Backbone as numpy.savetxt, mean C-alpha at the origin, in Angstrom:
# Nx Ny Nz CAx CAy CAz Cx Cy Cz
-0.43 6.54 -26.00 1.06 5.56 -25.99 1.14 4.77 -24.54
1.52 3.42 -25.14 2.06 2.56 -23.66 2.58 3.28 -22.57
2.54 2.64 -21.49 3.53 2.99 -20.26 4.08 1.53 -20.07
5.11 1.58 -19.54 5.99 0.22 -19.84 6.01 0.85 -17.39
5.98 -0.78 -16.61 6.32 -0.54 -15.85 7.08 -2.07 -15.29
8.58 -2.11 -14.92 9.25 -3.43 -14.71 9.09 -3.32 -13.28
8.67 -4.55 -12.53 8.01 -5.05 -11.28 9.65 -5.75 -11.03
9.98 -5.67 -9.64 11.03 -6.64 -9.07 10.89 -6.84 -8.20
11.24 -8.54 -8.02 11.65 -8.92 -6.17 12.94 -8.78 -5.40
13.06 -7.83 -4.23 14.06 -7.82 -3.86 14.09 -8.70 -2.72
15.27 -9.44 -2.58 15.19 -10.00 -1.16 16.46 -9.48 -0.13
16.39 -8.80 0.41 17.71 -8.25 1.71 17.60 -8.18 2.93
17.52 -9.21 3.69 17.08 -9.14 5.14 17.30 -7.76 5.68
18.47 -7.02 5.76 18.84 -6.34 6.65 19.17 -5.17 5.41
19.03 -4.28 5.85 18.95 -2.94 4.62 20.24 -2.22 4.27
20.97 -2.87 2.94 22.06 -3.04 2.56 22.44 -2.51 1.10
23.50 -2.65 0.50 23.30 -2.86 -0.94 22.34 -2.65 -2.09
21.30 -3.94 -1.92 20.49 -3.80 -2.62 19.39 -2.30 -2.23
19.21 -2.33 -1.44 18.10 -0.99 -1.05 19.10 -0.02 -1.63
20.27 0.25 -0.98 21.05 1.46 -1.28 20.78 1.65 -2.84
20.59 0.54 -4.08 20.81 0.80 -4.95 19.15 1.43 -5.73
18.49 0.54 -4.96 17.06 1.10 -5.26 16.86 2.32 -5.10
17.82 3.40 -3.75 17.19 4.31 -3.41 17.77 5.65 -4.77
19.49 4.93 -4.97 20.21 5.92 -6.05 19.38 5.75 -7.36
18.22 4.56 -7.91 17.95 4.49 -9.04 16.45 5.47 -8.72
15.65 5.28 -7.79 14.91 5.83 -7.94 14.74 8.08 -7.04
16.02 7.66 -6.76 15.81 8.61 -5.67 15.67 10.15 -6.93
15.95 10.32 -7.77 15.64 11.63 -8.78 14.28 11.58 -9.17
13.67 10.71 -9.45 12.05 11.39 -9.43 11.25 11.23 -7.99
11.76 11.39 -7.36 11.00 11.11 -5.37 11.75 12.71 -5.40
13.14 13.12 -5.54 13.15 14.14 -5.38 12.19 15.46 -5.95
12.01 15.30 -6.93 11.43 16.25 -7.83 9.82 15.89 -7.05
9.46 15.27 -6.95 7.71 14.93 -6.29 7.73 15.65 -4.99
9.21 15.30 -4.16 8.64 16.22 -2.92 9.26 17.26 -3.07
9.42 17.81 -3.91 9.75 19.29 -4.29 9.08 20.01 -4.90
8.24 19.15 -5.22 6.94 19.82 -6.46 5.97 20.83 -5.74
5.90 21.06 -4.87 5.20 22.50 -3.72 6.48 23.43 -3.80
7.33 22.93 -3.51 8.62 24.12 -3.37 9.20 23.10 -1.97
10.48 23.75 -1.69 10.99 22.78 -0.79 10.17 23.76 0.84
10.09 24.58 0.62 9.46 25.51 2.07 8.01 24.65 2.71
7.73 24.23 1.79 6.66 23.57 1.88 6.44 22.10 2.88
7.49 21.94 2.76 7.61 20.30 3.07 8.64 20.94 5.07
8.59 19.75 5.86 8.89 19.76 7.29 10.40 19.98 7.47
10.81 20.35 8.15 12.56 20.67 8.16 12.59 19.28 8.86
13.97 18.97 9.09 14.34 17.24 9.58 13.92 16.67 10.83
14.60 18.31 11.87 13.83 17.89 12.95 12.72 17.50 13.45
11.81 18.44 13.02 10.40 18.05 12.83 9.56 16.76 12.38
10.24 16.03 11.62 10.06 14.97 10.99 10.63 13.73 11.82
12.13 14.34 11.74 12.41 13.26 13.26 11.33 13.29 14.12
11.38 14.46 14.82 10.56 14.52 16.39 9.29 13.94 15.92
8.12 13.98 14.96 7.24 13.07 14.60 7.59 11.88 14.71
8.60 11.18 13.96 8.53 9.78 14.11 9.04 9.07 15.22
9.53 10.28 16.10 10.22 9.35 17.61 8.95 9.80 18.37
7.79 10.56 18.08 6.68 10.83 18.90 5.62 9.72 18.93
5.64 9.43 17.40 4.33 8.72 16.71 4.84 7.30 16.84
6.08 6.51 16.21 6.61 5.18 16.11 7.80 5.57 16.57
8.05 5.95 17.74 9.58 5.63 18.03 10.39 4.29 17.67
9.54 2.94 17.97 10.36 1.96 17.51 10.61 1.84 15.83
9.99 2.40 15.00 10.94 2.74 13.81 12.42 3.36 13.62
12.24 4.09 14.40 13.81 4.90 14.59 14.93 4.34 13.93
15.21 3.09 14.50 16.15 2.62 14.00 16.63 2.29 12.93
15.53 1.44 12.12 15.90 1.57 10.67 15.80 3.01 9.74
15.02 3.79 10.33 14.86 5.12 9.88 16.43 5.50 9.54
17.16 5.56 11.09 18.55 6.42 10.90 19.61 5.32 9.79
19.04 4.25 9.86 20.05 2.97 8.78 19.91 2.95 7.24
18.15 3.55 7.34 18.17 4.39 5.93 18.80 5.69 5.43
18.48 6.65 6.09 19.02 7.41 5.72 20.43 7.64 5.51
21.45 6.75 6.32 22.88 6.39 6.37 23.04 5.99 4.71
22.04 4.65 4.59 22.47 4.33 3.08 21.81 5.14 2.28
21.48 6.04 2.35 20.46 6.88 1.09 21.61 8.28 1.04
22.56 8.12 1.88 23.96 9.32 2.01 23.82 10.46 2.92
22.86 10.34 4.34 23.30 11.31 4.92 22.05 12.69 4.67
22.29 12.80 3.28 21.29 14.48 3.04 20.10 14.41 3.83
20.51 15.77 4.05 18.96 16.25 4.81 17.53 16.39 3.87
17.42 16.34 2.46 16.34 16.11 1.48 15.83 14.57 1.86
16.52 13.68 1.78 16.37 12.89 1.46 15.95 11.95 2.94
16.60 12.58 3.99 16.26 12.07 5.37 14.54 12.98 5.76
14.62 14.03 4.80 13.50 14.48 5.27 12.07 13.71 4.17
12.60 13.57 3.44 11.27 12.37 2.37 11.62 11.05 2.79
12.11 10.34 3.58 12.16 9.05 3.88 11.42 9.14 5.19
11.15 10.31 6.26 10.51 10.04 7.02 9.07 9.72 7.01
8.78 10.47 5.35 6.98 10.66 5.13 6.18 11.40 5.73
6.92 12.32 6.93 6.05 13.29 7.22 5.62 14.25 6.59
4.29 14.74 6.25 3.73 15.57 5.53 4.38 16.43 4.17
4.24 14.73 3.74 4.50 14.71 1.88 3.45 15.07 1.12
3.99 15.65 -0.28 2.89 16.16 -1.05 1.78 15.10 -0.83
0.24 15.99 -1.21 -0.74 14.84 -1.47 -0.85 14.12 -2.68
-1.14 12.92 -2.68 -1.38 12.23 -4.19 -2.53 11.16 -4.33
-3.01 10.98 -4.92 -4.54 10.73 -5.32 -4.36 9.19 -6.04
-5.20 7.95 -5.49 -4.81 6.84 -5.54 -6.55 6.14 -6.62
-6.96 5.39 -6.89 -7.83 4.54 -6.96 -7.82 3.35 -5.70
-7.99 2.15 -6.30 -8.14 0.86 -5.27 -8.89 0.26 -5.09
-9.40 -0.61 -4.73 -10.48 -1.89 -4.26 -9.44 -2.70 -3.26
-10.32 -3.29 -2.25 -10.20 -4.07 -1.28 -10.72 -4.72 -1.05
-10.39 -5.98 -0.53 -11.96 -6.86 0.55 -11.12 -7.96 0.99
-11.84 -8.46 1.89 -11.37 -9.85 3.12 -12.29 -10.92 2.79
-11.42 -12.35 2.05 -12.72 -13.30 2.56 -12.13 -14.10 3.96
-12.90 -14.13 4.69 -12.18 -14.61 5.84 -12.87 -16.39 6.57
-12.74 -17.17 6.36 -13.47 -18.20 6.85 -12.43 -19.05 8.03
-13.13 -19.79 8.87 -12.17 -20.40 10.38 -11.15 -21.04 9.55
-11.28 -21.53 8.39 -9.86 -22.04 7.84 -8.80 -21.37 7.04
-9.06 -20.30 6.60 -8.37 -19.34 5.77 -8.70 -17.99 5.76
-7.85 -17.08 5.81 -7.95 -15.84 5.63 -7.47 -15.49 4.32
-7.71 -14.19 3.41 -7.61 -14.02 2.42 -7.48 -12.26 2.29
-6.66 -11.52 1.44 -7.43 -10.11 1.34 -6.36 -9.80 0.10
-7.17 -9.52 -0.67 -7.12 -9.45 -2.61 -7.28 -7.87 -2.27
-6.69 -7.35 -3.45 -6.46 -5.92 -3.99 -6.29 -5.37 -5.35
-6.84 -4.57 -5.63 -6.39 -3.84 -6.91 -5.66 -2.33 -6.77
-4.83 -2.22 -7.24 -4.06 -0.82 -7.26 -3.90 -0.30 -8.30
-4.85 0.90 -8.16 -5.16 1.36 -9.72 -4.41 3.31 -9.61
-3.17 3.13 -10.53 -2.48 4.31 -9.94 -1.84 4.59 -11.54
-1.58 5.70 -12.02 -0.45 5.86 -13.09 0.82 5.12 -12.67
1.21 3.85 -13.70 1.86 3.03 -14.04 3.35 4.02 -13.82
3.55 4.83 -14.48 4.91 5.38 -14.23 5.29 5.90 -13.34
4.40 6.17 -12.12 4.43 6.74 -10.68 4.64 5.82 -10.33
4.76 4.45 -10.45 4.94 3.34 -9.47 6.17 2.90 -9.20
6.55 2.52 -8.32 7.96 1.78 -7.91 8.46 0.26 -8.66
7.38 -0.18 -8.63 7.24 -1.32 -8.52 8.25 -2.33 -8.04
8.67 -2.25 -6.64 9.28 -3.07 -6.04 8.82 -3.90 -5.01
8.71 -5.12 -4.79 8.11 -6.30 -3.98 9.27 -6.39 -3.26
9.24 -5.95 -1.64 10.53 -6.26 -0.84 10.32 -7.45 0.42
11.05 -8.04 0.34 11.16 -8.86 1.11 12.58 -8.76 1.77
11.98 -8.18 3.58 12.95 -7.68 4.50 13.30 -8.10 5.76
14.04 -8.12 6.70 14.04 -8.75 8.35 14.86 -8.15 8.50
13.75 -6.39 8.85 14.58 -5.49 9.48 14.47 -5.27 11.14
14.20 -5.81 11.37 13.50 -6.00 12.85 12.94 -7.40 13.54
12.20 -7.85 14.35 11.35 -8.98 14.85 11.19 -9.75 13.87
10.40 -8.77 12.55 9.50 -9.39 11.66 9.33 -9.59 9.96
10.00 -11.10 9.46 9.94 -10.83 8.16 8.86 -10.51 7.62
8.92 -9.37 6.30 8.30 -8.53 5.90 8.04 -8.75 4.18
6.88 -9.16 3.76 7.08 -9.12 2.13 5.87 -8.10 1.41
6.60 -6.83 1.21 5.25 -5.75 0.66 6.12 -4.97 -0.58
4.94 -4.73 -0.97 5.13 -3.58 -2.36 5.62 -2.27 -1.79
6.10 -1.78 -2.33 7.40 -1.02 -1.73 6.72 0.78 -2.52
6.63 1.26 -1.75 6.15 3.02 -2.05 7.10 3.81 -1.43
7.91 5.00 -1.55 8.77 5.63 -1.25 9.74 5.30 -0.51
10.29 3.70 -1.44 11.45 3.58 -0.75 11.22 2.71 0.29
10.43 2.47 1.15 10.73 1.94 2.24 8.97 1.91 3.02
8.02 3.10 2.43 6.74 2.60 3.06 6.56 1.26 1.90
4.61 1.13 2.29 3.70 -0.16 1.82 2.89 0.13 1.37
2.19 -0.24 0.11 0.96 0.15 -0.17 -0.18 -1.02 0.01
0.62 -2.47 0.64 0.21 -3.64 0.82 1.20 -4.65 0.88
1.15 -5.50 1.96 1.95 -6.54 2.20 1.29 -7.53 3.43
2.43 -7.84 3.81 2.13 -8.76 4.83 3.18 -9.22 6.11
3.59 -9.76 7.17 4.20 -9.94 8.00 4.26 -11.66 8.12
5.55 -12.36 8.66 5.33 -13.54 9.12 4.72 -14.31 10.38
4.23 -13.07 10.95 3.00 -13.46 12.38 1.99 -13.22 11.81
1.72 -13.53 10.48 0.53 -13.45 9.78 -1.24 -12.46 9.83
-0.39 -11.39 9.48 -0.89 -9.80 9.29 -1.01 -9.72 7.97
-2.04 -9.00 7.73 -1.77 -8.30 6.29 -2.66 -6.85 6.09
-2.02 -5.94 5.79 -2.52 -4.92 5.35 -2.60 -4.22 3.87
-3.36 -3.11 3.52 -3.38 -2.78 2.53 -4.27 -1.26 2.21
-3.83 -0.62 1.39 -4.16 1.05 1.68 -5.11 1.24 0.04
-5.50 2.28 0.90 -6.67 2.56 -0.98 -6.82 4.34 -0.50
-7.29 5.38 -1.61 -7.13 6.53 -1.12 -8.96 6.63 -0.76
-8.81 7.98 0.42 -10.47 8.40 0.82 -10.95 8.62 0.48
-10.77 9.31 -0.92 -11.92 10.09 -1.63 -12.40 11.65 -0.82
-11.20 11.84 0.22 -11.56 13.40 0.48 -10.67 13.80 0.27
-10.73 15.39 0.17 -9.96 16.27 -0.03 -9.16 17.28 0.88
-9.71 16.19 2.16 -8.95 17.18 3.57 -7.34 16.91 3.53
-6.42 17.60 3.34 -5.19 17.68 4.01 -4.36 18.23 5.09
-3.56 17.43 5.98 -3.39 18.53 7.24 -2.01 17.82 8.04
-2.06 17.47 9.05 -0.82 17.22 9.31 -0.43 15.67 10.04
0.24 14.98 9.54 0.73 13.85 9.74 0.96 12.91 8.72
1.07 11.91 8.53 2.27 10.81 7.91 1.26 10.32 6.65
2.56 10.09 5.33 2.02 9.42 4.30 1.21 7.86 5.08
0.43 7.04 4.68 -0.25 5.92 4.91 0.40 5.00 4.98
1.84 4.87 3.36 2.65 3.92 3.40 3.88 3.59 4.36
4.00 5.03 5.47 5.16 4.59 6.67 4.52 3.74 8.13
2.89 4.79 7.99 2.03 3.83 8.65 1.63 1.92 8.85
1.09 1.44 7.56 1.52 0.35 6.92 3.00 -0.09 7.43
4.01 0.53 6.82 5.72 -0.22 7.08 4.83 -0.76 8.73
4.93 0.62 9.75 4.87 0.29 11.23 4.54 -0.94 11.57
3.40 -1.06 11.25 2.22 -2.44 11.57 2.64 -3.30 11.04
3.49 -3.37 10.06 4.16 -5.20 9.60 5.43 -5.21 10.31
5.67 -3.89 11.04 7.21 -4.45 11.21 6.80 -5.00 12.88
5.72 -4.48 13.89 5.72 -4.22 14.85 4.74 -4.70 15.33
3.75 -5.25 14.65 2.10 -5.69 15.24 2.32 -6.86 14.59
1.12 -7.95 15.67 1.29 -9.41 15.05 -0.27 -9.68 14.91
-1.48 -8.79 14.98 -2.64 -8.66 14.99 -3.50 -7.77 14.76
-5.06 -7.72 14.24 -5.67 -7.00 13.83 -5.99 -5.90 15.29
-6.04 -6.64 16.43 -6.49 -5.68 17.33 -5.20 -4.98 17.85
-4.25 -5.51 17.36 -2.68 -4.38 17.50 -2.71 -3.40 16.26
-3.18 -3.92 15.22 -3.28 -2.74 13.59 -3.58 -1.63 13.92
-5.11 -1.53 14.45 -6.24 -1.27 15.31 -5.90 0.10 15.87
-5.27 -0.21 16.96 -4.49 0.34 17.79 -3.61 1.71 17.00
-2.41 1.65 16.27 -2.12 2.29 15.51 -2.53 2.58 15.22
-3.77 2.79 14.03 -4.38 3.35 12.98 -5.13 4.34 13.59
-5.57 3.74 15.12 -6.25 5.08 15.92 -5.34 6.28 15.99
-3.82 5.58 16.62 -3.17 6.91 17.40 -2.35 7.60 16.10
-1.81 7.11 15.12 -0.94 8.05 14.13 -1.23 8.47 13.65
-1.26 9.81 13.40 -1.91 10.93 12.55 -1.61 10.67 11.16
-2.38 11.19 10.02 -2.03 10.79 8.95 -2.19 12.37 8.01
-1.89 12.52 6.98 -1.88 13.77 6.03 -2.66 13.59 5.44
-3.48 13.05 4.81 -4.31 12.37 4.13 -5.49 11.59 4.74
-6.22 11.31 3.61 -8.07 10.14 3.80 -7.19 9.38 3.08
-6.80 7.69 4.04 -6.98 6.55 4.03 -8.14 5.99 4.19
-8.42 4.28 3.20 -9.27 3.71 4.02 -8.16 2.14 4.20
-7.39 2.25 5.31 -7.03 0.60 5.65 -7.60 -0.53 5.48
-7.28 -1.57 5.36 -8.26 -2.59 5.76 -7.07 -3.68 5.86
-7.00 -4.55 7.08 -6.32 -5.40 7.97 -7.17 -6.34 8.09
-6.27 -7.88 7.96 -6.48 -9.10 8.40 -5.32 -9.72 9.03
-5.76 -10.78 9.66 -4.84 -11.85 10.47 -5.32 -13.16 9.94
-4.33 -14.11 10.47 -3.88 -15.48 10.28 -5.51 -15.89 11.19
-6.00 -15.34 11.88 -6.80 -15.74 12.68 -8.57 -15.01 12.35
-8.53 -14.71 10.94 -9.45 -14.32 10.67 -9.75 -13.21 10.64
-9.59 -12.53 11.98 -10.47 -10.87 12.21 -9.89 -10.45 10.95
-10.78 -8.80 11.23 -10.02 -8.29 9.77 -11.00 -6.96 10.55
-10.87 -5.72 9.81 -11.37 -4.40 10.13 -10.61 -3.13 8.89
-11.28 -2.36 8.50 -11.00 -1.39 7.95 -11.16 0.26 8.55
-10.02 0.79 8.66 -9.60 1.94 9.18 -10.34 2.73 8.16
-11.06 4.04 8.78 -11.19 5.06 7.61 -10.31 6.25 8.32
-9.12 6.64 7.74 -8.36 7.47 8.72 -8.52 9.22 7.75
-8.47 10.11 8.60 -7.98 11.30 7.75 -6.97 12.39 8.95
-6.84 13.67 8.44 -6.28 14.46 9.14 -6.89 15.40 10.01
-8.61 15.35 9.61 -9.24 16.39 10.48 -10.24 15.91 11.59
-10.68 14.22 11.37 -11.75 13.61 12.11 -10.76 12.17 12.64
-11.55 11.97 14.34 -11.09 10.56 14.28 -11.08 9.53 13.58
-10.20 8.59 13.77 -10.46 7.42 12.53 -11.78 6.88 12.81
-12.35 5.57 12.12 -13.19 5.33 12.44 -12.93 3.33 12.02
-13.01 3.02 13.10 -12.55 1.25 12.46 -13.40 0.21 12.79
-14.23 -0.07 11.45 -15.26 -0.81 12.23 -14.96 -2.60 11.25
-15.49 -3.53 11.78 -15.55 -5.17 11.40 -15.86 -4.55 9.81
-15.16 -4.37 8.90 -15.94 -4.37 7.57 -14.70 -4.96 6.52
-15.15 -5.61 5.82 -14.30 -6.55 4.61 -14.23 -6.04 3.34
-14.54 -4.72 3.10 -14.17 -4.00 2.46 -14.21 -2.65 2.10
-13.27 -2.20 0.86 -12.95 -0.67 1.02 -12.83 -0.60 -0.35
-13.07 0.87 -0.96 -12.86 1.64 -2.00 -12.58 3.05 -1.44
-12.68 3.93 -2.48 -12.79 5.42 -2.35 -13.09 6.17 -1.96
-14.06 5.52 -1.25 -15.26 6.88 0.06 -15.01 6.51 1.25
-15.40 7.27 2.30 -15.46 7.27 3.39 -17.40 7.33 3.66
-17.78 6.67 4.19 -19.03 6.41 4.56 -19.99 6.88 3.81
-19.46 8.55 3.34 -20.40 8.95 1.84 -19.90 9.68 1.31
-20.47 10.23 -0.05 -19.71 10.82 -0.76 -19.10 12.32 -0.53
-18.31 12.74 -0.53 -17.65 14.07 -0.29 -17.18 14.66 -1.76
-16.33 13.90 -2.57 -16.05 14.41 -3.63 -16.34 14.01 -4.78
-17.41 14.55 -5.64 -17.86 14.01 -6.13 -17.32 13.54 -7.86
-16.61 14.32 -8.14 -15.81 14.29 -9.39 -15.08 13.13 -9.12
-14.25 12.82 -8.45 -13.68 12.17 -7.61 -14.43 10.45 -7.74
-15.31 10.40 -7.15 -16.28 9.24 -7.13 -16.48 8.90 -8.41
-17.39 9.59 -8.96 -17.48 9.46 -10.42 -16.14 8.60 -11.19
-15.37 9.04 -11.67 -14.73 9.11 -11.80 -13.57 7.62 -11.62
-13.85 7.68 -10.43 -13.27 6.41 -10.01 -14.12 5.19 -9.77
-15.47 5.29 -9.96 -16.73 4.17 -10.09 -16.36 3.26 -8.58
-16.18 4.70 -7.55 -15.99 4.05 -6.01 -17.05 3.04 -5.99
-18.38 3.74 -5.95 -19.26 2.89 -5.06 -19.90 2.15 -6.08
-19.94 1.85 -7.01 -20.09 0.60 -8.04 -19.09 -0.64 -7.66
-17.78 -0.04 -7.18 -16.75 -1.32 -7.10 -17.29 -1.47 -5.39
-17.52 -0.75 -4.81 -17.95 -0.93 -3.38 -19.09 -2.30 -3.28
-19.78 -2.13 -4.18 -21.13 -2.90 -4.31 -20.81 -4.02 -4.44
-19.84 -4.43 -6.05 -19.49 -5.31 -6.38 -18.61 -6.52 -5.08
-18.25 -5.56 -4.68 -17.39 -6.89 -3.61 -18.03 -6.86 -2.54
-19.34 -5.86 -2.20 -19.77 -6.68 -0.68 -20.84 -7.49 -1.15
-20.90 -7.50 -2.51 -22.22 -8.75 -3.00 -21.38 -9.70 -2.66
-19.72 -9.66 -3.51 -19.05 -11.01 -2.89 -19.28 -11.88 -2.39
-18.48 -10.94 -1.05 -17.64 -11.16 0.45 -18.92 -11.53 1.17
-20.64 -11.28 0.96 -21.63 -11.35 1.71 -22.44 -12.28 1.49
-22.19 -13.29 0.06 -22.93 -14.57 -0.59 -22.02 -15.45 0.02
-22.33 -16.66 0.71 -21.77 -17.47 1.78 -21.13 -18.12 0.62
-21.64 -18.62 -0.86 -20.97 -19.58 -1.71 -19.79 -18.92 -2.83
-19.41 -17.66 -2.00 -17.97 -17.27 -3.19 -17.08 -18.21 -2.58
-16.08 -18.57 -3.55 -15.12 -19.27 -2.87 -13.61 -18.31 -3.29
-12.55 -18.16 -2.16 -11.58 -17.67 -2.69 -11.29 -17.13 -4.26
-11.26 -18.22 -4.93 -11.18 -17.79 -6.49 -12.05 -16.97 -7.38
-13.24 -17.77 -6.88 -14.13 -16.40 -7.68 -13.95 -14.98 -6.95
-13.34 -14.69 -5.64 -13.15 -12.87 -5.46 -11.95 -12.98 -6.25
-11.03 -13.93 -6.12 -9.39 -13.27 -6.87 -10.05 -12.70 -7.97
-11.00 -13.69 -9.14 -11.09 -13.46 -10.46 -11.71 -12.19 -10.58
-12.75 -12.07 -9.33 -13.77 -10.46 -9.91 -12.22 -9.39 -9.87
-10.98 -9.70 -9.92 -10.21 -8.42 -9.49 -9.93 -8.39 -10.97
-9.99 -9.54 -11.75 -9.58 -9.31 -13.33 -10.48 -8.56 -14.05
-11.61 -8.43 -13.67 -12.69 -8.13 -14.81 -13.15 -6.87 -14.55
-13.68 -5.85 -15.30 -14.97 -4.40 -15.00 -15.88 -5.62 -13.97
-16.13 -4.47 -12.91 -15.76 -3.21 -12.77 -14.36 -2.95 -11.81
-14.08 -3.73 -11.14 -12.87 -3.63 -10.27 -11.41 -3.78 -10.99
-11.49 -4.41 -12.14 -10.42 -4.35 -12.78 -10.65 -2.72 -13.65
-9.35 -2.10 -13.65 -10.01 -0.69 -14.32 -8.74 -0.48 -16.05
-9.39 0.04 -16.77 -8.42 0.40 -18.07 -7.69 1.72 -18.49
-8.58 3.09 -17.47 -8.32 3.89 -17.72 -7.15 4.44 -16.89
-6.19 4.45 -18.25 -4.85 4.65 -17.65 -4.48 6.28 -18.05
-5.22 6.45 -18.26 -5.09 8.17 -19.45 -5.51 8.79 -18.41
-6.67 8.29 -17.50 -6.29 9.76 -16.20 -5.98 9.25 -15.08
-4.86 7.53 -15.32 -4.67 7.82 -13.99 -5.08 7.08 -13.39
-6.27 6.22 -13.61 -7.15 5.12 -12.73 -6.92 3.72 -12.95
-6.20 3.30 -13.65 -6.08 1.89 -14.61 -5.28 0.95 -13.46
-6.10 -0.43 -13.39 -5.22 -1.17 -12.47 -3.91 -1.47 -12.55
-3.11 -1.38 -12.28 -1.56 -1.39 -11.83 -0.60 -2.87 -12.07
-1.87 -3.43 -10.75 -1.43 -4.91 -10.09 -2.80 -5.44 -9.37
-2.75 -6.43 -8.97 -3.54 -7.49 -8.53 -2.85 -8.07 -7.11
-3.42 -7.68 -5.98 -2.20 -8.57 -5.03 -3.01 -8.80 -4.31
-2.73 -10.40 -4.08 -3.54 -11.96 -2.90 -2.42 -12.19 -2.15
-2.92 -11.90 -0.61 -2.33 -12.36 0.33 -3.21 -12.64 1.27
-2.46 -14.54 1.50 -2.57 -15.08 2.24 -1.83 -15.48 3.90
-2.44 -14.65 4.63 -1.51 -14.33 5.64 -1.13 -15.93 6.71
-1.92 -16.55 6.26 -2.21 -18.07 7.26 -1.02 -18.34 6.70
-0.79 -18.84 5.39 0.50 -19.55 4.72 1.41 -18.88 4.12
1.41 -17.52 4.71 2.33 -17.18 4.14 2.58 -16.64 2.99
1.53 -16.70 2.40 2.01 -16.78 0.63 1.14 -15.81 0.29
1.61 -14.74 -0.77 1.86 -13.64 -1.54 1.62 -14.04 -2.76
0.16 -13.42 -3.73 0.37 -13.66 -5.12 0.37 -12.44 -5.76
0.95 -12.21 -7.20 0.68 -10.74 -7.68 0.32 -11.32 -9.25
-0.51 -10.85 -9.46 -1.54 -11.42 -11.15 -1.32 -9.66 -11.68
-0.88 -10.40 -12.90 -1.18 -8.95 -14.25 -1.81 -10.34 -15.53
-2.71 -9.69 -15.93 -3.26 -10.64 -17.18 -2.20 -11.59 -17.93
-2.20 -12.77 -18.02 -1.65 -13.45 -18.63 0.07 -14.11 -17.65
0.37 -13.28 -16.97 1.20 -13.31 -15.65 1.22 -13.25 -13.81
1.46 -14.09 -13.68 1.13 -14.66 -11.99 2.36 -14.78 -11.51
2.78 -14.00 -9.96 4.16 -14.75 -8.98 3.94 -15.23 -8.19
3.84 -16.01 -7.75 3.89 -16.40 -6.61 4.83 -16.61 -5.73
4.72 -16.04 -4.24 5.87 -15.50 -3.32 5.46 -16.20 -1.87
6.34 -16.48 -1.13 6.39 -16.97 0.33 7.42 -16.36 0.78
7.55 -16.63 1.75 8.64 -16.53 2.83 9.76 -17.38 3.08
9.09 -18.35 2.49 10.30 -19.64 2.53 10.98 -19.90 0.78
10.05 -18.90 -0.07 9.97 -19.36 -1.52 10.02 -17.95 -1.91
11.32 -17.11 -2.16 10.93 -15.92 -3.09 12.03 -15.92 -3.98
11.83 -15.90 -5.11 12.86 -15.49 -6.36 13.09 -14.45 -6.70
14.30 -13.66 -7.31 14.29 -12.96 -6.98 14.54 -12.57 -8.81
13.34 -11.86 -9.39 12.79 -12.01 -10.91 12.46 -10.51 -11.30
12.72 -10.61 -12.21 12.02 -8.90 -12.72 10.88 -9.37 -14.06
9.69 -8.64 -14.03 8.47 -8.75 -14.77 8.24 -7.23 -15.63
8.08 -7.29 -16.73 7.90 -6.11 -17.61 6.06 -6.15 -18.14
5.56 -5.19 -17.56 4.19 -4.98 -17.70 4.10 -3.73 -18.62
3.32 -3.84 -19.88 2.95 -2.57 -20.58 1.06 -2.27 -20.50
1.14 -1.04 -20.32 -0.25 -0.84 -20.23 -0.85 0.31 -21.45
-1.82 -0.28 -22.14 -2.34 1.15 -22.63 -3.70 0.54 -23.01
-4.04 1.41 -24.23 -5.35 1.98 -24.16 -6.27 0.69 -24.87
-5.04 -0.54 -25.26 -6.03 -1.51 -25.56 -5.55 -2.65 -24.64
-5.38 -2.07 -23.19 -5.34 -3.27 -22.48 -4.10 -3.11 -21.81
-3.73 -4.49 -20.82 -2.27 -5.01 -20.01 -1.84 -5.63 -20.49
-0.42 -5.68 -21.22 0.15 -7.33 -21.21 1.54 -7.10 -20.54
2.01 -8.39 -20.51 2.85 -8.70 -19.59 4.15 -9.57 -20.16
5.24 -9.94 -20.11 5.99 -10.03 -20.57 7.82 -10.71 -19.99
């Protein structure tokens, strides 16, 4: 049976009624997910607040404002901290093509469409304007800020779960308070994560790194332009086989290592196998392709037959309905 997902662009500089409406719409599903292992498995409010205060104190003002808009409830505040959330598994491929003239960060997000929020959020909560694909209502799956920094996350392909934050809140923190790859790398080395993720960061100056982070080891941050769903070596063989992580990594590495690869060629590769995946039955199909150009402040989102072109200066509010099924993907 086909699955449908509505993508919405939402522009609200300071969090207010539009964010509140998003919260009210998505909260029933998020509450069910947050309590899926039982409430006792989730940390209490004080533990969540103290973790944010210790590791990402600059976010506290925004966090308090969002908690208030969410109704001030205990459970919503714990959820919004993204501290120790339930574990979840994605696919994803991401790559940077950097030259003296321009930087492009492109990625495919592979996940069950019915579990995606589908909100592309343009905000100005702190000193930086941010355009990002939202997760958990203020977390970031991928995005960029107006200082020329772009980020993207992929699951790291390991079963380790520990004490720390969901990566989307760490990416939000980076976009709100960092201007460059070195600043982002410092955050990724310092802030604890509850699961294994591969975070790729690129900036307008052409710098890039991929950080392989996890709860049980120090972050490995290297000047690598490509990431899929394993860290250095395969540790979870079943997931690696199902997600074809090695095949996708090899394809991307060949592309970015080839001096003749243009931005157009790289982006086109994300709309074809092995990078574009139709495995929606197992929750490993491609939900969208995102392309960030941090130097020009442009973000593009692609689906077969449909493109969305956005920038900090031109961000129309739209809704796009995408249908995912065994015969492929259709937008309208």
